[in-house]
XYZ file of C-alpha atoms in Angstrom:
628
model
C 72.675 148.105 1.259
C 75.635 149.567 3.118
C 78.288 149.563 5.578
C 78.640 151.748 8.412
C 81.424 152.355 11.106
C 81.300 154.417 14.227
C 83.162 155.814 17.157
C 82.071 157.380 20.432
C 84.824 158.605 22.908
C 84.266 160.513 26.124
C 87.606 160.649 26.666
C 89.538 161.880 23.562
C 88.628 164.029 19.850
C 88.492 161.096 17.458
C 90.382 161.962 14.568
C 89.153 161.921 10.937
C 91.829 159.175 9.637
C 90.609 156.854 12.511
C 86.231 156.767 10.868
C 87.719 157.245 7.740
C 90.171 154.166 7.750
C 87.592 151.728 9.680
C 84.933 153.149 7.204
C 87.042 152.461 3.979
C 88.097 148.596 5.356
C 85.002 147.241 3.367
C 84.655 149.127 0.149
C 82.999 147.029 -1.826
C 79.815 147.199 0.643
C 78.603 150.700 -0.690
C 80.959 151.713 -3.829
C 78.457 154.311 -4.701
C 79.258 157.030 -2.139
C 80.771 157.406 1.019
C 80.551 160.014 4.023
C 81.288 160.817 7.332
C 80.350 162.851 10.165
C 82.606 164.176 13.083
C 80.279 166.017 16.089
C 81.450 169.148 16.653
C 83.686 168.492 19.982
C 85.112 165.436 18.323
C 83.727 162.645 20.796
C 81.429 161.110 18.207
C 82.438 160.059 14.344
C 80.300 158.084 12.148
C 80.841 156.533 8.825
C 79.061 155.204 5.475
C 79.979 153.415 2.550
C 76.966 153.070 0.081
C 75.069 150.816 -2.344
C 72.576 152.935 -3.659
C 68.991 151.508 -4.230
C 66.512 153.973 -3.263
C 66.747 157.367 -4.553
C 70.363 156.949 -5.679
C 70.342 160.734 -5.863
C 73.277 162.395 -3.511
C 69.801 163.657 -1.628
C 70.255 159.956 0.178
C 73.931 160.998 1.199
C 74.633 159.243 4.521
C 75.572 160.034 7.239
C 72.484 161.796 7.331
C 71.402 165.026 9.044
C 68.317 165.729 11.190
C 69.571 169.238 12.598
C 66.085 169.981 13.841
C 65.690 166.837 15.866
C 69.734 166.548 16.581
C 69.550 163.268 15.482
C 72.400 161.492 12.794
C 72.166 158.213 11.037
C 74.062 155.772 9.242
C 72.219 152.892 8.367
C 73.025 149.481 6.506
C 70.000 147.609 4.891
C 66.712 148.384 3.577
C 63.040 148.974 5.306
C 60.629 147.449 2.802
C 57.384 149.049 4.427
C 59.117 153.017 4.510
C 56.507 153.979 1.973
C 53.562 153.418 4.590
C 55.609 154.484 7.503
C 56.163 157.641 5.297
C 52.540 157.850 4.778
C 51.795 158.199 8.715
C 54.347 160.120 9.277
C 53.186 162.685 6.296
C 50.130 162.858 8.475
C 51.530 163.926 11.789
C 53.061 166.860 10.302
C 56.404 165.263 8.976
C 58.205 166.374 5.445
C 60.876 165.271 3.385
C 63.548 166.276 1.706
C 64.534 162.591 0.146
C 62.847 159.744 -1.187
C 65.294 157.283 0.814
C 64.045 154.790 3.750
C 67.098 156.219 5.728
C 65.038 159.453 6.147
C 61.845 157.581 7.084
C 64.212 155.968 9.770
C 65.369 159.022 11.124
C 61.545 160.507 10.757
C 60.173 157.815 13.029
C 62.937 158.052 15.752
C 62.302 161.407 16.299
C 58.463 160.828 16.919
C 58.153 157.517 18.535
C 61.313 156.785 19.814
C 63.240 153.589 20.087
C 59.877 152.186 19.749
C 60.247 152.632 16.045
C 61.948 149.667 15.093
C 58.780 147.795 15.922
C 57.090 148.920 13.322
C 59.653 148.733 10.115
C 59.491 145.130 8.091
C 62.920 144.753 6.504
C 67.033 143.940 7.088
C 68.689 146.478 8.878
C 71.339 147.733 10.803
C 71.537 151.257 12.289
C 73.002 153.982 14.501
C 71.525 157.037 15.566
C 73.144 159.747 17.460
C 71.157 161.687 19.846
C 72.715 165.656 20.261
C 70.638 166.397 22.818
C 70.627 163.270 25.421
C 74.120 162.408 24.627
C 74.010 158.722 23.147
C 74.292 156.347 20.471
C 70.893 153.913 19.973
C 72.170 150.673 17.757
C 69.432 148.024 16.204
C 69.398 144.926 14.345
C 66.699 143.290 12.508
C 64.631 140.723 13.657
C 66.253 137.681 11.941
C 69.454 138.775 11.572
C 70.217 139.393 8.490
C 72.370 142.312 8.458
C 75.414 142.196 10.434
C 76.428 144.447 13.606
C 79.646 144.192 15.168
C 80.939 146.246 18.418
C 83.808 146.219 20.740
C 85.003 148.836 23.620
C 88.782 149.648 25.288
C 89.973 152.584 27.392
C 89.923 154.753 24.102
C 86.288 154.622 23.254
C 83.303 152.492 22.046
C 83.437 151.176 18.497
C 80.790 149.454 16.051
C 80.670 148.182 12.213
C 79.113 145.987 9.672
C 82.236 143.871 9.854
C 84.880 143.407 11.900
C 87.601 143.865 9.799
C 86.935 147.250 10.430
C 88.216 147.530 13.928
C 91.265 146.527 13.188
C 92.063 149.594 11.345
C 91.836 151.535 14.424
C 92.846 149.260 17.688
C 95.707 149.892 19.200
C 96.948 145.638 19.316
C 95.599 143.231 17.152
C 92.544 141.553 19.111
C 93.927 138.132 20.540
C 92.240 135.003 19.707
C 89.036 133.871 22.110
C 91.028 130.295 22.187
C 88.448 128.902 23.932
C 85.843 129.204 21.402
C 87.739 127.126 19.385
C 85.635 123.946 21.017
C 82.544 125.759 19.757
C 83.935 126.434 16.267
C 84.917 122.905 16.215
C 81.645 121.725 17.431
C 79.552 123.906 15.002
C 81.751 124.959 11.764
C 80.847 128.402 13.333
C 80.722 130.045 16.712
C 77.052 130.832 17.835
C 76.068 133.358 20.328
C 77.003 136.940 20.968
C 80.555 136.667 21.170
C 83.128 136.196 18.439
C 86.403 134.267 18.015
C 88.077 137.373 18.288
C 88.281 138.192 22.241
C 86.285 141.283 23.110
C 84.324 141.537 20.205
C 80.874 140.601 20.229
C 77.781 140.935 18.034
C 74.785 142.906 19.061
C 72.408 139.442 18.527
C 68.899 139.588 15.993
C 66.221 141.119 17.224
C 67.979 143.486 19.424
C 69.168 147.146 20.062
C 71.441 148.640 22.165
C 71.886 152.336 24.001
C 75.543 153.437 24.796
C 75.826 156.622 26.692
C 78.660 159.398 25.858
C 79.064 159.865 29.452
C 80.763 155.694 29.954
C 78.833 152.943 31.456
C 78.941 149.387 29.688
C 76.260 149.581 26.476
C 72.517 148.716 27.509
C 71.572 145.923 25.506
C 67.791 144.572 25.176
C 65.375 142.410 23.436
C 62.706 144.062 21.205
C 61.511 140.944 19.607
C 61.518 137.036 20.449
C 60.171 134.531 17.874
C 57.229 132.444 19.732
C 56.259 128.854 19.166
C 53.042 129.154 21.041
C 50.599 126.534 18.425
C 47.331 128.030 18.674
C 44.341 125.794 18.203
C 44.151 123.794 14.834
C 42.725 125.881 12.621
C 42.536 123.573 8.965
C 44.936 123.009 6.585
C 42.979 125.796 4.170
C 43.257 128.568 6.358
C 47.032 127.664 6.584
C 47.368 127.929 2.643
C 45.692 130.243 2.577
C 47.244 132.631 5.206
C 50.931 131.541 3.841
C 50.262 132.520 0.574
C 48.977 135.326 1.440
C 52.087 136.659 3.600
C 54.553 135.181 1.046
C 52.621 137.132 -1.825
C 53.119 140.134 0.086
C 56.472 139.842 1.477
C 57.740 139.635 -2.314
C 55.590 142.473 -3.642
C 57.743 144.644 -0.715
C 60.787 143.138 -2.055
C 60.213 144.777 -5.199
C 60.679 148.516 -4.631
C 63.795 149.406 -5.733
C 65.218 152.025 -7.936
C 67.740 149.315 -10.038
C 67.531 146.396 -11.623
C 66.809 143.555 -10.016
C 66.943 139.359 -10.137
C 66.611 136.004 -8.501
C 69.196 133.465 -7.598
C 67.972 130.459 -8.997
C 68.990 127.035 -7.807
C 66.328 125.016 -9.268
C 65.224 124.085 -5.635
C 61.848 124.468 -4.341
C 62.358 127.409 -2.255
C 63.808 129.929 -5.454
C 61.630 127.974 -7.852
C 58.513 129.211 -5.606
C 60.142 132.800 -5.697
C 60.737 132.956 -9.374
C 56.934 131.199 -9.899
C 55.393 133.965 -7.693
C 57.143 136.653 -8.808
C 57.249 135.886 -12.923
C 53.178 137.269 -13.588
C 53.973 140.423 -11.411
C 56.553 141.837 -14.141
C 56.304 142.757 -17.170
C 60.133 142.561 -18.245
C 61.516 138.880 -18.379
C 62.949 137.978 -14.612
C 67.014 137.920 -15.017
C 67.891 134.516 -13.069
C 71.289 133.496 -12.488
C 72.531 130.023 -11.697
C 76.043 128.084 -10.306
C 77.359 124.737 -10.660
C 80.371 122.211 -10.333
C 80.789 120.456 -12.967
C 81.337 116.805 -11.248
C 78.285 114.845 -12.100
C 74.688 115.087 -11.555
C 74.496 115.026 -7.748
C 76.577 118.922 -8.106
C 74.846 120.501 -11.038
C 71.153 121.662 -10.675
C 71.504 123.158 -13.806
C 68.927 120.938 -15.741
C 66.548 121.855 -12.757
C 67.059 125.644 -13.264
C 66.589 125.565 -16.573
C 63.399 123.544 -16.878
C 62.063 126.818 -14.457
C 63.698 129.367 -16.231
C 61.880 127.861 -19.513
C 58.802 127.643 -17.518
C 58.603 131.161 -16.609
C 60.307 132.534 -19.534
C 63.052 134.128 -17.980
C 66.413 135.772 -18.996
C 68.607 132.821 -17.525
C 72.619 133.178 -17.401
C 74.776 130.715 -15.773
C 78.457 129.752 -14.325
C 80.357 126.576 -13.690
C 83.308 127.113 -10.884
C 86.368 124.253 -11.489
C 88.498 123.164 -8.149
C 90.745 125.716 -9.334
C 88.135 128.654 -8.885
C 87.804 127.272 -5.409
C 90.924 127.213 -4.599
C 92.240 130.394 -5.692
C 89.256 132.303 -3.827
C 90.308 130.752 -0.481
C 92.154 133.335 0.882
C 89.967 136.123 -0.337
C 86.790 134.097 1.150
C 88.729 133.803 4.475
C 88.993 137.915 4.716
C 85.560 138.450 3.644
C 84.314 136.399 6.752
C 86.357 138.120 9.049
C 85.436 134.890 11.114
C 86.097 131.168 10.436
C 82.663 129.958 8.944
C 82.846 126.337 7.459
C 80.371 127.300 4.564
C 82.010 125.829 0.873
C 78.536 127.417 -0.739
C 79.832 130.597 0.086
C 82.127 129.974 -2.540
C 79.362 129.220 -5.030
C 77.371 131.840 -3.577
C 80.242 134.679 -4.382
C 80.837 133.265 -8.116
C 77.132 133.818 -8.694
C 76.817 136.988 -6.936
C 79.854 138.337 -9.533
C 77.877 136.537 -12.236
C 74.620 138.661 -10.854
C 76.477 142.030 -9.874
C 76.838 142.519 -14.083
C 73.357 143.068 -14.961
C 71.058 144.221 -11.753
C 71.874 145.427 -8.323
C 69.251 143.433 -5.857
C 68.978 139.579 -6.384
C 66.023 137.706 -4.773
C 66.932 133.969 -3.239
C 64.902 131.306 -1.048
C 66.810 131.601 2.008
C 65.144 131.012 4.877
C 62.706 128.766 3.890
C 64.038 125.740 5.467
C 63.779 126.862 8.511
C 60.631 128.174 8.977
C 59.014 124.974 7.095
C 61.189 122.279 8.290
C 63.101 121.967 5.136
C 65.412 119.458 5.705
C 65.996 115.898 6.379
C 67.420 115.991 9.978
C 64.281 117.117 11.370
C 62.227 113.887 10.677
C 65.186 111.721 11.704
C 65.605 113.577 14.494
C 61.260 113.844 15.249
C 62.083 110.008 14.694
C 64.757 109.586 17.629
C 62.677 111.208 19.725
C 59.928 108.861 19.731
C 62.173 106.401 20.002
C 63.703 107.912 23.555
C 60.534 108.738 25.347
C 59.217 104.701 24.590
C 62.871 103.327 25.336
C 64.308 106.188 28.383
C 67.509 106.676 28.570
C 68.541 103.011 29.754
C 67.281 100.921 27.300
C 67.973 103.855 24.676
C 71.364 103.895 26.355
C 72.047 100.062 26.232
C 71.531 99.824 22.817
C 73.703 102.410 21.792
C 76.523 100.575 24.043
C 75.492 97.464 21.683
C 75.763 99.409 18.256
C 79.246 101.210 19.441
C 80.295 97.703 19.799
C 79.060 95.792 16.957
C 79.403 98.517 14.548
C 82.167 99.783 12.713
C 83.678 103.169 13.884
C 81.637 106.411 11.752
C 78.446 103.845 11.252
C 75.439 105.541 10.654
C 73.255 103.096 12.414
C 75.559 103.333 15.456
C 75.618 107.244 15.099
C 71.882 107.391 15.978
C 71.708 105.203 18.037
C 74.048 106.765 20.096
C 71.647 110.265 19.311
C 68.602 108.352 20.538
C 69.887 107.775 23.707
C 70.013 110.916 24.615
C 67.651 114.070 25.234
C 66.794 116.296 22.423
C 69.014 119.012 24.814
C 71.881 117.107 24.267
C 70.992 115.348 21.176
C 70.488 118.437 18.788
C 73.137 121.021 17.785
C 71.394 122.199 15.010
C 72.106 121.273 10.792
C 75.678 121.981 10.526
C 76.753 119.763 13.936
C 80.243 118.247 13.873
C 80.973 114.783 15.184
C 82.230 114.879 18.810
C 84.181 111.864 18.804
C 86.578 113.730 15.775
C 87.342 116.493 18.141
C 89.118 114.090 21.000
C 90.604 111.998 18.093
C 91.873 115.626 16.880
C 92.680 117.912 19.752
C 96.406 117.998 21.285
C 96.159 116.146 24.619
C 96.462 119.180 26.658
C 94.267 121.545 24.406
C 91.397 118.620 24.920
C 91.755 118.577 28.754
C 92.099 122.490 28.245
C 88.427 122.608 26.218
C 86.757 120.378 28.909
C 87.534 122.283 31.969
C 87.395 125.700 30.385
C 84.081 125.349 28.012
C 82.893 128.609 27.342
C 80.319 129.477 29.291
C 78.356 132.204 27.319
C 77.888 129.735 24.204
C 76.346 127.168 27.078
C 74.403 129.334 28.933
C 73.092 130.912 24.985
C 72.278 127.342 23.950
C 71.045 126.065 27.012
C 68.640 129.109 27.102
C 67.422 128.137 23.644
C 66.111 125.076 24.725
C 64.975 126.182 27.977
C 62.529 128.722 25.936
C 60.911 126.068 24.671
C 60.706 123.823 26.716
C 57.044 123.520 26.258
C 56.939 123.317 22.661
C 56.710 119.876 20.216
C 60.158 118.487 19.645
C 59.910 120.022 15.979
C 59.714 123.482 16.976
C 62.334 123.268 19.702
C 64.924 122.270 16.975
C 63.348 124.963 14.429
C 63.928 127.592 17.054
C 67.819 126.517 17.379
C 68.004 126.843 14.276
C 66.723 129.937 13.437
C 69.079 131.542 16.069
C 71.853 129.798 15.577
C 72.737 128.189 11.961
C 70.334 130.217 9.795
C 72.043 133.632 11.642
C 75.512 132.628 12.309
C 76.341 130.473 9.384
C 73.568 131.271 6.617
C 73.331 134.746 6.511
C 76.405 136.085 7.376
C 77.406 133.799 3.755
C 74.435 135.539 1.806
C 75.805 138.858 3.736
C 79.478 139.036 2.802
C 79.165 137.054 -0.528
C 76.989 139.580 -2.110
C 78.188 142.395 -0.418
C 81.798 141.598 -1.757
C 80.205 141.510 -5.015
C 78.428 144.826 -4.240
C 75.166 143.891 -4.777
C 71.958 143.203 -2.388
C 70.448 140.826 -1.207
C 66.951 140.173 -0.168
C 65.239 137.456 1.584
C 61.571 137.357 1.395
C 60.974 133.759 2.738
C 62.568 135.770 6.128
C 59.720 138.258 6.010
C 59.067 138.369 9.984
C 55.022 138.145 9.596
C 56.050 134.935 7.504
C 58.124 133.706 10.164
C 55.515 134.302 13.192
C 52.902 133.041 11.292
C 55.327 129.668 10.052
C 56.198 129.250 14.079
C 52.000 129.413 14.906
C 51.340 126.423 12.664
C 51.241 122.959 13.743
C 54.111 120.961 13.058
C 51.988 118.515 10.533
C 51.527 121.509 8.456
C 55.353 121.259 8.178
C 56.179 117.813 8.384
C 53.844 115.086 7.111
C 54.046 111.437 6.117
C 57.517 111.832 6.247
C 57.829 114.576 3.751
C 59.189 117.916 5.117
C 57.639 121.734 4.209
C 54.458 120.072 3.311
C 52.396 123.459 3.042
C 54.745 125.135 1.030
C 54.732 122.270 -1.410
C 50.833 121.932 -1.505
C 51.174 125.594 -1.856
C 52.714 125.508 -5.009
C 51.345 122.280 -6.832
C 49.321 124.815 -9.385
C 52.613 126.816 -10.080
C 55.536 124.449 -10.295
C 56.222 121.175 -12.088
C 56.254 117.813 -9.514
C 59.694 117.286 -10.271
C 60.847 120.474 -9.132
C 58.456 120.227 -6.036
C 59.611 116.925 -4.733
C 63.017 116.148 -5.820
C 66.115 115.911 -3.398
C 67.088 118.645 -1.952
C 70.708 119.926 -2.897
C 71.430 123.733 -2.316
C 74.586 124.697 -3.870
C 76.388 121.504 -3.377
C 79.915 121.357 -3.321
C 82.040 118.658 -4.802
C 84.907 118.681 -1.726
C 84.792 114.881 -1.022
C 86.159 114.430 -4.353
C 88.242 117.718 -4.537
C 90.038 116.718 -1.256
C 90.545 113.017 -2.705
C 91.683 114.545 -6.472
C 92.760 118.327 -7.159
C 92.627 119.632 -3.341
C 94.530 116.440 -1.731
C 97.748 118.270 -2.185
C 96.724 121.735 -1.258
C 95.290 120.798 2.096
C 98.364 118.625 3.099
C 100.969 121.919 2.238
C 98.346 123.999 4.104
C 97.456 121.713 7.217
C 100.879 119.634 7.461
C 103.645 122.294 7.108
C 106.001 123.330 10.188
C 104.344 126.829 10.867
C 100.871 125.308 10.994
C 99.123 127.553 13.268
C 96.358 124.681 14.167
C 99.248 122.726 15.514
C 98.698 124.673 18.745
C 95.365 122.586 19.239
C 95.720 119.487 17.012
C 98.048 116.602 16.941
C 99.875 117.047 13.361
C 100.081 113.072 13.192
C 95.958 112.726 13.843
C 95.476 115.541 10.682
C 97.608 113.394 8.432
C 95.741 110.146 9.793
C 92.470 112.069 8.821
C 93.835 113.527 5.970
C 95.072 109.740 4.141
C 91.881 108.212 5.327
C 90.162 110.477 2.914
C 92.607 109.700 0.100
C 92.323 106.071 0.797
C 88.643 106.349 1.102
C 88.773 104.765 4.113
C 86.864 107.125 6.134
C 84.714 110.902 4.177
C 86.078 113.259 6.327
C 85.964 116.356 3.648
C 83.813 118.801 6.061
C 86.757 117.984 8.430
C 89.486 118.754 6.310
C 87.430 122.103 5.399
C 86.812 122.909 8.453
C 90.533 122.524 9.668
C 91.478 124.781 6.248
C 89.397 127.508 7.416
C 90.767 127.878 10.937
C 94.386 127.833 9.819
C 94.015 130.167 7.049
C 92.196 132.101 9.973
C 94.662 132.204 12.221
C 97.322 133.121 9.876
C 95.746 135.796 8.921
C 95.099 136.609 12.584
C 98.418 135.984 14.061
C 101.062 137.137 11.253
């Protein structure tokens, strides 16, 4: 787990404090070593920072050399199946002078190509320079879990892990995309390909890119699409079988490392299922590590963790974060995200990470589960609403939503869907984390609302529209599971799971996001996901011989955060001095008097608008650190 940087110029020598600044902007991603690599006319410069976990030797010292092939990496991540790849490539003549996956990377360009990256399970982003044809080849994994940033100006083409990077090394600070400000507000993130800072994009999961030394715009392509095709039904034992299987498998990979490792546990079914599957395959007691408010029951899972821990026997450790902890890591969360993300659990997520980083290296955690198994409670409500439309259509669906808006107090939740219901799942569904539209009028600055409606941006449209229009053919379930996966579970999940434990220095692995897993998971019926009302059936049936019932059925929480209460108690004060004073930056787009409406509502508990208050938080202390 790393961080790399590069430069490629056709039109000037880059100089060695430009990699070297943009390379040292995110330390804490590889405090182990760092390295970089100037070509020998200057036009190309690449940079590492590194977390060493395999071979921790300086043999894996990146950026690394294959002088025979002209090729140079720098890679970020880890490819779980380099020991077979090694293996086949052992047997077409290949040797090795490490025992790192970066080497197998750089092994398997040189004989298949771009073609490689087919073949590698794992997270990972890379670079390779070719000598000879003059280029730079980027990729991303399949799911996104590893972070790739680029951006290009009249000096040169630029990429990095994050994008606090860049702005080491462009000329003006990049303006903000304003108009992606809707989508932020609309989301509590911005999802797509392009970024809230303007001309800076994302190379997106699941593809790679080619940028030639001699200009052109970078060649950007598709390597690998996630299909919803349902096969014939083939029995619910085949299923069990076959997810097991995979899961079983995707852990064991998850294991080779050359430093201690642990699990995140929450108490949840997803790391529960981790810790249960992994517990009889080591001999040393698993390290777990847990977080926690401490504001009641319905914000500490601790009682759940522990009942597993004790289960399994493991070396458990523990931390409770007060409103204070949250507070005071505001401003450092804010720069770690380089982007406005309205995630709170990253907060949790960084506390334990800290907690983590002083015993192993590599945690284990269950993301991903939910939303390859249909985790969570919106997708049978939403399943629901759907029946509901195509017996109603949109007129009778559409009259009684007039009713409900009438009868019904404003913020109702029987009004709220029926409102949804009267609409098609295109328009309905904007994924887990969707923000009320009716706040965002209320909200917006007269101007900046008639502003958003004529100008809405059309690459997050066209991206979201196209998401829908892939599946057109599918069952409502995996239409909204295929949203999700490239949308919230990229943009909002993983780039917390990224940055939190990178800040911490430490890794972290994924092995519910195993891409076999995931294909297989997106094959299966949906009543293999969703039955009698009870979401990720098969993975629940899959571990009724390994984990208690109450850990198997109970309530989902994941890392809840207490902010209703913190914005009513401790936080009321903070987010008035940071959302009502003069030099508010959001006062460019929102009506001062509407935030303190929205702001006593909440006190008065008139009206639970905490994710709104949040949300607002993060985009000012964005933009202040954006525009000072």
């Amino acid at each position: 787990m790393c961080g790399i940087v590069g430069i490629i110029s056709d039109c000037h020598r880059v100089a060695r404090p430009e990699i070297e600044s943009m390379r040292d902007a995110f330390p804490y991603r590889g405090p182990d070593d760092a390295g970089i690599w100037l070509q020998h006319d200057g036009r190309i410069a690449l940079g590492h920072r590194r977390l060493s976990i395999l071979d921790p030797t300086p043999a894996g010292h990146q950026p690394m050399l294959d002088e025979k092939a002209g090729l140079v990496i720098v890679f970020n991540g880890e490819i779980y199946n380099y020991l077979e790849i090694r293996e086949e490539l052992l047997a077409h003549g290949a040797t090795f002078a490490t025992g790192t996956d970066t080497e197998v990377i750089l092994q398997a360009y040189a004989r298949w190509g771009e073609a490689c990256i087919e073949r590698f399970n794992g997270m990972f982003a890379f670079a390779i320079w070719e000598e000879e044809r003059r280029r730079l080849f980027l990729a991303r994994d399949r799911l996104g879990i590893k972070p790739l940033y680029y951006t290009e100006n009249q000096d040169g083409f630029y990429f990095a892990s994050e994008i606090k990077a860049f702005r080491q090394v462009l000329p003006d600070r990049p303006a903000v995309n304003e108009e992606l400000i809707d989508s932020y507000m609309s989301f509590g993130y911005v999802p797509g390909e392009n970024t809230l800072f303007q001309g800076i994009r994302r190379l997106l999961p699941g593809h790679c890119m080619v940028k030639e030394l001699a200009g052109g715009p970078p060649k950007v392509r598709q390597y690998w699409q996630l299909n919803f095709s349902v096969g014939p039904d083939r029995g619910e034992a085949y299923y069990l079988v076959k997810a097991r299987s995979l899961l079983d498998d995707a852990i064991d990979l998850r294991l080779r490392s050359d430093v201690p490792l642990g699990i995140f546990l929450s108490g949840g079914l997803d790391s529960s299922a981790v810790v249960g599957l992994l517990a009889p395959r080591v001999k040393e007691p698993l390290k777990t590590f847990s977080v926690a408010y401490d504001f009641g029951s319905q914000f500490n899972e601790m009682p759940y963790a522990r009942q597993v821990a004790k289960k399994f026997n493991t070396d458990h450790h523990e931390i409770f974060i007060t409103p204070q902890d949250f507070c005071d890591f505001i401003p450092q969360f804010i720069h770690l995200m380089d982007e406005p993300v309205t995630e709170s659990a990253a907060i949790s997520l960084y506390y334990v990470s800290k907690l983590a980083k002083e015993q192993v290296t590599v945690v284990l955690s269950g993301e991903g589960s939910d939303e390859i198994f249909a985790g969570y409670d919106l997708y049978r409500y939403m399943a629901v609403l759907e029946k509901y439309f195509r017996i109603g259509g949109q007129g009778l669906t559409g009259m009684l939503a007039g009713l409900g808006a009438k009868m019904l107090p404003e913020g109702h939740k029987i009004a709220k869907y029926l409102q949804l219901g009267s609409l098609p799942i295109e328009q309905r569904y904007k994924g887990i984390s969707t923000y009320e539209e009716r706040y965002k009028k209320r909200l917006y600055r007269d101007e900046f609302y008639t502003l958003c409606n004529k100008q809405k941006d059309r690459a997050v449209q066209r991206f979201l529209a196209d998401l829908f229009a892939r599946t057109k053919n599918n069952d409502v379930l995996s239409r909204m599971l295929n949203f999700d996966t490239k949308t919230w579970l990229v943009d909002d999940l993983l780039i917390k799971a990224d940055r939190m434990s990178m800040a911490a220095s430490l890794e972290l692995r994924v092995p519910f996001l195993d891409y076999r897993l995931v294909e297989f998971a997106a094959s299966m019926p949906a009543h293999y996901k969703i039955r009698n009302g009870q979401g990720k059936y098969l993975l629940k049936k899959m571990m009724e011989d390994i984990l208690p019932k109450e850990i198997i059925h109970r309530k989902k929480m994941g890392f809840p955060t207490p902010l209703k209460m913190m914005f009513e108690g401790d936080l009321y004060g903070y987010a008035r001095d940071v959302l009502l004073a003069p030099s508010t930056r959001v006062n460019a787009y929102f009506s001062r008097e509407r935030i303190e409406e929205v702001l006593q509502e909440h006190k008065q508990h008139k009206m639970d608008h905490h994710r709104l208050i949040w949300q607002l938080i993060v985009l000012e202390q964005w933009l202040e650190g954006v525009l000072k």
